[in-house]
PDB file of C-alpha atoms in Angstrom:
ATOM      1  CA  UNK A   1      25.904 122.008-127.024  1.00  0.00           C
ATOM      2  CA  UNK A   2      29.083 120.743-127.259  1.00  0.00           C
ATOM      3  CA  UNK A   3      31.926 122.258-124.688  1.00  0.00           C
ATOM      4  CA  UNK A   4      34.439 124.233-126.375  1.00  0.00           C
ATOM      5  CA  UNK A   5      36.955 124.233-123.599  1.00  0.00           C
ATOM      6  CA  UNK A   6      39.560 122.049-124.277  1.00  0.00           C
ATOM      7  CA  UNK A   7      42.267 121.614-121.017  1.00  0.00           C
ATOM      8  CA  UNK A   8      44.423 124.114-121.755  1.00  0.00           C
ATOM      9  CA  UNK A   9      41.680 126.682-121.820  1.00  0.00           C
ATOM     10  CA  UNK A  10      40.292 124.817-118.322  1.00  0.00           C
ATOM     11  CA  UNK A  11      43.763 125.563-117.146  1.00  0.00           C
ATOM     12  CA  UNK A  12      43.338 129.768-118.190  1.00  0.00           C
ATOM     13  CA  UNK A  13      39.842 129.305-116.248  1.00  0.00           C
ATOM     14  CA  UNK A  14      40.902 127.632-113.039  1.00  0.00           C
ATOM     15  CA  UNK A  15      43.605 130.601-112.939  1.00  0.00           C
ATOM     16  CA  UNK A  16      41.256 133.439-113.809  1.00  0.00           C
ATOM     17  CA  UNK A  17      39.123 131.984-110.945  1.00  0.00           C
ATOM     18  CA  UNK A  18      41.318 131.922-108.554  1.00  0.00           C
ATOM     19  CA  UNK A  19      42.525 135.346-109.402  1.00  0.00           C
ATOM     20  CA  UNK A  20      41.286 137.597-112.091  1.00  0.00           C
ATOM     21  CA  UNK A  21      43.949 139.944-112.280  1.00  0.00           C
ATOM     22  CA  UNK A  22      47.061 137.110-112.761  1.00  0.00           C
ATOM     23  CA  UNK A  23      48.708 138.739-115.488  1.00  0.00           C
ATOM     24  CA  UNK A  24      48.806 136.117-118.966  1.00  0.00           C
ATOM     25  CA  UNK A  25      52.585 135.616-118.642  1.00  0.00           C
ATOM     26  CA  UNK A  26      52.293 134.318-115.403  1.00  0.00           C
ATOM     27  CA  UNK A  27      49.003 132.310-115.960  1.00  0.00           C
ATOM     28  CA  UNK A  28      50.867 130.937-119.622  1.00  0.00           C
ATOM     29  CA  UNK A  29      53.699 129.727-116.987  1.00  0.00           C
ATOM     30  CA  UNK A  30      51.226 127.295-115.242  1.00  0.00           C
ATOM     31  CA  UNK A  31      49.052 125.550-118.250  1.00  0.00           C
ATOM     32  CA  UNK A  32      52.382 125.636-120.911  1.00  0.00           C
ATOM     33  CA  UNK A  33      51.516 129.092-123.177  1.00  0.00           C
ATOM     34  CA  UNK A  34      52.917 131.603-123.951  1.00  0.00           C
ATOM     35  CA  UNK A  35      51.344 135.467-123.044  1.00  0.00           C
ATOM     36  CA  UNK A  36      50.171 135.956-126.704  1.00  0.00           C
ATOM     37  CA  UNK A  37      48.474 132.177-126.555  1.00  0.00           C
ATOM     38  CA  UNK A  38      46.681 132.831-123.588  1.00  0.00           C
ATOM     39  CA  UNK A  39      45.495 136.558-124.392  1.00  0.00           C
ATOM     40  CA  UNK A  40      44.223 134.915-127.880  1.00  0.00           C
ATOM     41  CA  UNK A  41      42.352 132.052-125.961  1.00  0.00           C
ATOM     42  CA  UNK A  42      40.643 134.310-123.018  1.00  0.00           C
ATOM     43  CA  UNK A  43      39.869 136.479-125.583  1.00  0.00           C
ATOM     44  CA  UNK A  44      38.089 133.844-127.709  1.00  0.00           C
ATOM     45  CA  UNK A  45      36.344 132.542-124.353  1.00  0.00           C
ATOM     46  CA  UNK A  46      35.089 136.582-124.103  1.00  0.00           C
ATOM     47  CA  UNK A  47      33.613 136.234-127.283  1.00  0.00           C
ATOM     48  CA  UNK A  48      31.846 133.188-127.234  1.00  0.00           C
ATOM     49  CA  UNK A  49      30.259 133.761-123.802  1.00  0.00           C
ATOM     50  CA  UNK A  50      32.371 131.399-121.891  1.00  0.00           C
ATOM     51  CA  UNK A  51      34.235 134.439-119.555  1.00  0.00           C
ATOM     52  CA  UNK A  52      30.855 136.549-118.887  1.00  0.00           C
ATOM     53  CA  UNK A  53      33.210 139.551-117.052  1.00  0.00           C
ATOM     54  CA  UNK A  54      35.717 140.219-114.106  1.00  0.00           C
ATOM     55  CA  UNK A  55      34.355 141.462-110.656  1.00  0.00           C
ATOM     56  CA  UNK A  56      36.124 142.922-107.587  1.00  0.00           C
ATOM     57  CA  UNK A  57      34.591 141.156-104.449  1.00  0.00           C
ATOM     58  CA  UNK A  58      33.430 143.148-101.920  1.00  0.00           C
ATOM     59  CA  UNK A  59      32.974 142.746 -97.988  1.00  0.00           C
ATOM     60  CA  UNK A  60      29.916 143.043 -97.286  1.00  0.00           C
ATOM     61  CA  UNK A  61      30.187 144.039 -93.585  1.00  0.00           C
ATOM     62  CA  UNK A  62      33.043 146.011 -94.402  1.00  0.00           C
ATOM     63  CA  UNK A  63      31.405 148.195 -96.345  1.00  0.00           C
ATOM     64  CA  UNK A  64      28.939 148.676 -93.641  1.00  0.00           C
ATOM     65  CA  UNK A  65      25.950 145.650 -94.461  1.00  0.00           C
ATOM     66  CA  UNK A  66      26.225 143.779 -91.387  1.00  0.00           C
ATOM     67  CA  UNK A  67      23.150 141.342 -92.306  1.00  0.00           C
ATOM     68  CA  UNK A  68      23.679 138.956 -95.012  1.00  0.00           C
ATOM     69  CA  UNK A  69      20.122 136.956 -95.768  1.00  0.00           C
ATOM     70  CA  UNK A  70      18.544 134.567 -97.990  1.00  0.00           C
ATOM     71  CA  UNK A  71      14.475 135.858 -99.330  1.00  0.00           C
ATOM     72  CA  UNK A  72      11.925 133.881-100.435  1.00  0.00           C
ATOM     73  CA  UNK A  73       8.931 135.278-101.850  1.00  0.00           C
ATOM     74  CA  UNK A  74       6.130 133.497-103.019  1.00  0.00           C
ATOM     75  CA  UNK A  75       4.048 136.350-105.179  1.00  0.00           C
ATOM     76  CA  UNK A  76       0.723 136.689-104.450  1.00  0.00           C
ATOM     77  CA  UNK A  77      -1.771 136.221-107.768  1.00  0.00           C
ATOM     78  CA  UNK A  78      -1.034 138.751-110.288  1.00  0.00           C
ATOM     79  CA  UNK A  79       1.571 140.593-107.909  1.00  0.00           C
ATOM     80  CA  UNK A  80       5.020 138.251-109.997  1.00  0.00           C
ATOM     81  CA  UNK A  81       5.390 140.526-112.881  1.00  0.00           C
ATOM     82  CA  UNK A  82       5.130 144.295-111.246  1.00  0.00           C
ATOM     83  CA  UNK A  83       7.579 142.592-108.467  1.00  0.00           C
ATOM     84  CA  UNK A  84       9.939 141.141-111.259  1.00  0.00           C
ATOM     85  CA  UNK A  85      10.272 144.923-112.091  1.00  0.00           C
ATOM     86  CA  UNK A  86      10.625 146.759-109.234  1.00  0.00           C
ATOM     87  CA  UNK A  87      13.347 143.923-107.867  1.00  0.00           C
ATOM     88  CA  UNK A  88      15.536 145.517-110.210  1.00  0.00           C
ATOM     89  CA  UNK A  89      15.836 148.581-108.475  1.00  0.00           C
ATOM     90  CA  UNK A  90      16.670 147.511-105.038  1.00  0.00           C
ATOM     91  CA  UNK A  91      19.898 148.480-104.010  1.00  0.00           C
ATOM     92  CA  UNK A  92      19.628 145.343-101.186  1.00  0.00           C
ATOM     93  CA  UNK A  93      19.393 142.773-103.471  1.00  0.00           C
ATOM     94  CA  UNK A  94      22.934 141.186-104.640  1.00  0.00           C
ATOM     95  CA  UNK A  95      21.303 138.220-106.596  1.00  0.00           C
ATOM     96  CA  UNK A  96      18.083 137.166-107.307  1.00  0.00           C
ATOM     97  CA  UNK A  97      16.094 134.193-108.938  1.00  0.00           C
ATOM     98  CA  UNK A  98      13.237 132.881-110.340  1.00  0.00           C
ATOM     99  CA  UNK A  99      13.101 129.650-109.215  1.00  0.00           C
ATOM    100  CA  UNK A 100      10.839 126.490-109.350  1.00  0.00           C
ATOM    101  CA  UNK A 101       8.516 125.193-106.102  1.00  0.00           C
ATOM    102  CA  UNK A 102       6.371 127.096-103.695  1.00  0.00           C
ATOM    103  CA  UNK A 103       8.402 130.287-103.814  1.00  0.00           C
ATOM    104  CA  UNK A 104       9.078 132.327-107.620  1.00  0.00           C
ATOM    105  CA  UNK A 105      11.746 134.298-105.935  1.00  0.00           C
ATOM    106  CA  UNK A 106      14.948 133.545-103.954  1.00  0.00           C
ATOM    107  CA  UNK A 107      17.354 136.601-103.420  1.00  0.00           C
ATOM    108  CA  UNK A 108      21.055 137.401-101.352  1.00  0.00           C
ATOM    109  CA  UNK A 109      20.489 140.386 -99.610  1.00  0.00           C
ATOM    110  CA  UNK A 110      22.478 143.101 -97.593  1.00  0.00           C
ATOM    111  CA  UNK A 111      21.402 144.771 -95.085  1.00  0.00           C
ATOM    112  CA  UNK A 112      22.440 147.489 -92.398  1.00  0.00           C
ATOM    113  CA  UNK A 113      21.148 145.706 -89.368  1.00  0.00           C
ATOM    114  CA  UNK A 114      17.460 144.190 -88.436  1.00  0.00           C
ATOM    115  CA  UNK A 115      15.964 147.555 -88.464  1.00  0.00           C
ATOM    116  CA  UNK A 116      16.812 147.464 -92.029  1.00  0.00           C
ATOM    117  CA  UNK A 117      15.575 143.970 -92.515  1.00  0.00           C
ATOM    118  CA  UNK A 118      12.219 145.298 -91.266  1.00  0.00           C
ATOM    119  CA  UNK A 119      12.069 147.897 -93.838  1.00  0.00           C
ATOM    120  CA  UNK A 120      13.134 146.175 -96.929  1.00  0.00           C
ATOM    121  CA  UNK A 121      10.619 142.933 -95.639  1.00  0.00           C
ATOM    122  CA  UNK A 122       7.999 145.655 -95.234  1.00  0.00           C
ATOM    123  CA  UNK A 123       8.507 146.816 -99.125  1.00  0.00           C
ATOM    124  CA  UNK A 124       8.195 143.116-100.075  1.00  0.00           C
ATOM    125  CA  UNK A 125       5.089 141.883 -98.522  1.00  0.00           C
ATOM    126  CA  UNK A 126       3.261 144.201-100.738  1.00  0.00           C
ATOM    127  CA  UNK A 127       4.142 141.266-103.726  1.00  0.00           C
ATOM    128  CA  UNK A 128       3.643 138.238-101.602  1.00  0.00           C
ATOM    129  CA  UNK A 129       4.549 135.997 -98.699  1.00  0.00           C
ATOM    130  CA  UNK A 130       8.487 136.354 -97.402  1.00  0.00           C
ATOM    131  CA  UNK A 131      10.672 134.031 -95.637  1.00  0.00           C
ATOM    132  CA  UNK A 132      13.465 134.960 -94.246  1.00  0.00           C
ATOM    133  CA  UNK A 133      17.107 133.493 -93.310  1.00  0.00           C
ATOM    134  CA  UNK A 134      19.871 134.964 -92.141  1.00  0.00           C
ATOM    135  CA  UNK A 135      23.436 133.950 -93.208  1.00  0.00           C
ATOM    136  CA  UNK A 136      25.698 133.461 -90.156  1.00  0.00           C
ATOM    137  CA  UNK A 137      28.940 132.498 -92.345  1.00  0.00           C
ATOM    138  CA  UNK A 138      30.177 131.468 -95.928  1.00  0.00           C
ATOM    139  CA  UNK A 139      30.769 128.054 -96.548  1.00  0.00           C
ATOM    140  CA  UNK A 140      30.975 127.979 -99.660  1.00  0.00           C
ATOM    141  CA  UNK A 141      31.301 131.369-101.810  1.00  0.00           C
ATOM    142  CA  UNK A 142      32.048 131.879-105.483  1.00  0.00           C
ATOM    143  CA  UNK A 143      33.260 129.032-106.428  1.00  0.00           C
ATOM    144  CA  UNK A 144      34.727 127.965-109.508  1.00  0.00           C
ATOM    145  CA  UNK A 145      33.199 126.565-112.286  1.00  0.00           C
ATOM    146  CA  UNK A 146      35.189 123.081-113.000  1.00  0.00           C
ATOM    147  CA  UNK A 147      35.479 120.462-115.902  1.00  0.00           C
ATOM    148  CA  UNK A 148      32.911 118.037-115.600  1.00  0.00           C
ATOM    149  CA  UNK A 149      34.200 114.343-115.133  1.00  0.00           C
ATOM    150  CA  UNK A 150      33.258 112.040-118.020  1.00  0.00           C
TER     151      UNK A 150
END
C-alpha cells in the first residue's frame, strides 16, 4: 500500500507525537501551514486511519501500580481461545499480543506489588505456562512512528 504521507503531513505527525495537544497554529508555524491547512490534513489522516486517537499518559506508579512486567504465556492445548477472551477483561493488562514462537501471548502489565503479581500469575496458569519479567526502567517508551528512509 502505498504511503499517503507526504512531508508536510510527517511534519503534523512528528508534532502530534511529541505533543498531542499543540494547538494547529502553533504546529502550522513549524512545517509552513497555516491553522486551517493543518486541521484539514490531521483531519484527513483521522479518516484514513493514519492518526488512530489521542491518549493522556499515565504514571503508572503514580497512580499506585508499583510493578511494571512483561507476561508470556504459552496456552496450554485448547486453553488459547477461552484465554483470548477473558484477557480482555483484566484490568492488569495495558497491552497484549498474539505473537509468533513458543509463547501465543506477550502482555505489559501493572501491578500493586508482588503480592499482586502472585494473584494475577495465579489467574493465568489456569490457560498455560507463564514467564515472568519485571521492568526495572523505560528505555525506550512510546515512541514515534518516523518516515522510513528510502
Amino acid at each position: 500500500m502505498k504511503s499517503q504521507i507526504d512531508h508536510l503531513n510527517w511534519g503534523i505527525l512528528q508534532q502530534l507525537q511529541a505533543n498531542s495537544r499543540e494547538s494547529f497554529a502553533s504546529i502550522g508555524r513549524k512545517v509552513g501551514l497555516t491553522p486551517p491547512a493543518v486541521a484539514e490534513r490531521v483531519k484527513k489522516m483521522e479518516d484514513l486511519g493514519i492518526i488512530e486517537g489521542y491518549y493522556a499518559r499515565v504514571s503508572h506508579a503514580m497512580a499506585g501500580y508499583q510493578l511494571k512486567a512483561i507476561i508470556t504465556l504459552k496456552a496450554f492445548m485448547g486453553k488459547l481461545k477461552p484465554f483470548l477472551e477473558m484477557v480482555t477483561t483484566l484490568d492488569e493488562v495495558v497491552n497484549c499480543y498474539r505473537i509468533t514462537g513458543n509463547e501465543n501471548i506477550i502482555m505489559e502489565v501493572i501491578l500493586r506489588d508482588q503480592f499482586h503479581l502472585e494473584q494475577f500469575i495465579d489467574r493465568l496458569i489456569l490457560y498455560g505456562e507463564t514467564r515472568t519479567h519485571i521492568i526495572l526502567s523505560d528505555v525506550v517508551a512510546d515512541g514515534p512512528i518516523k518516515k522510513r528512509k528510502g
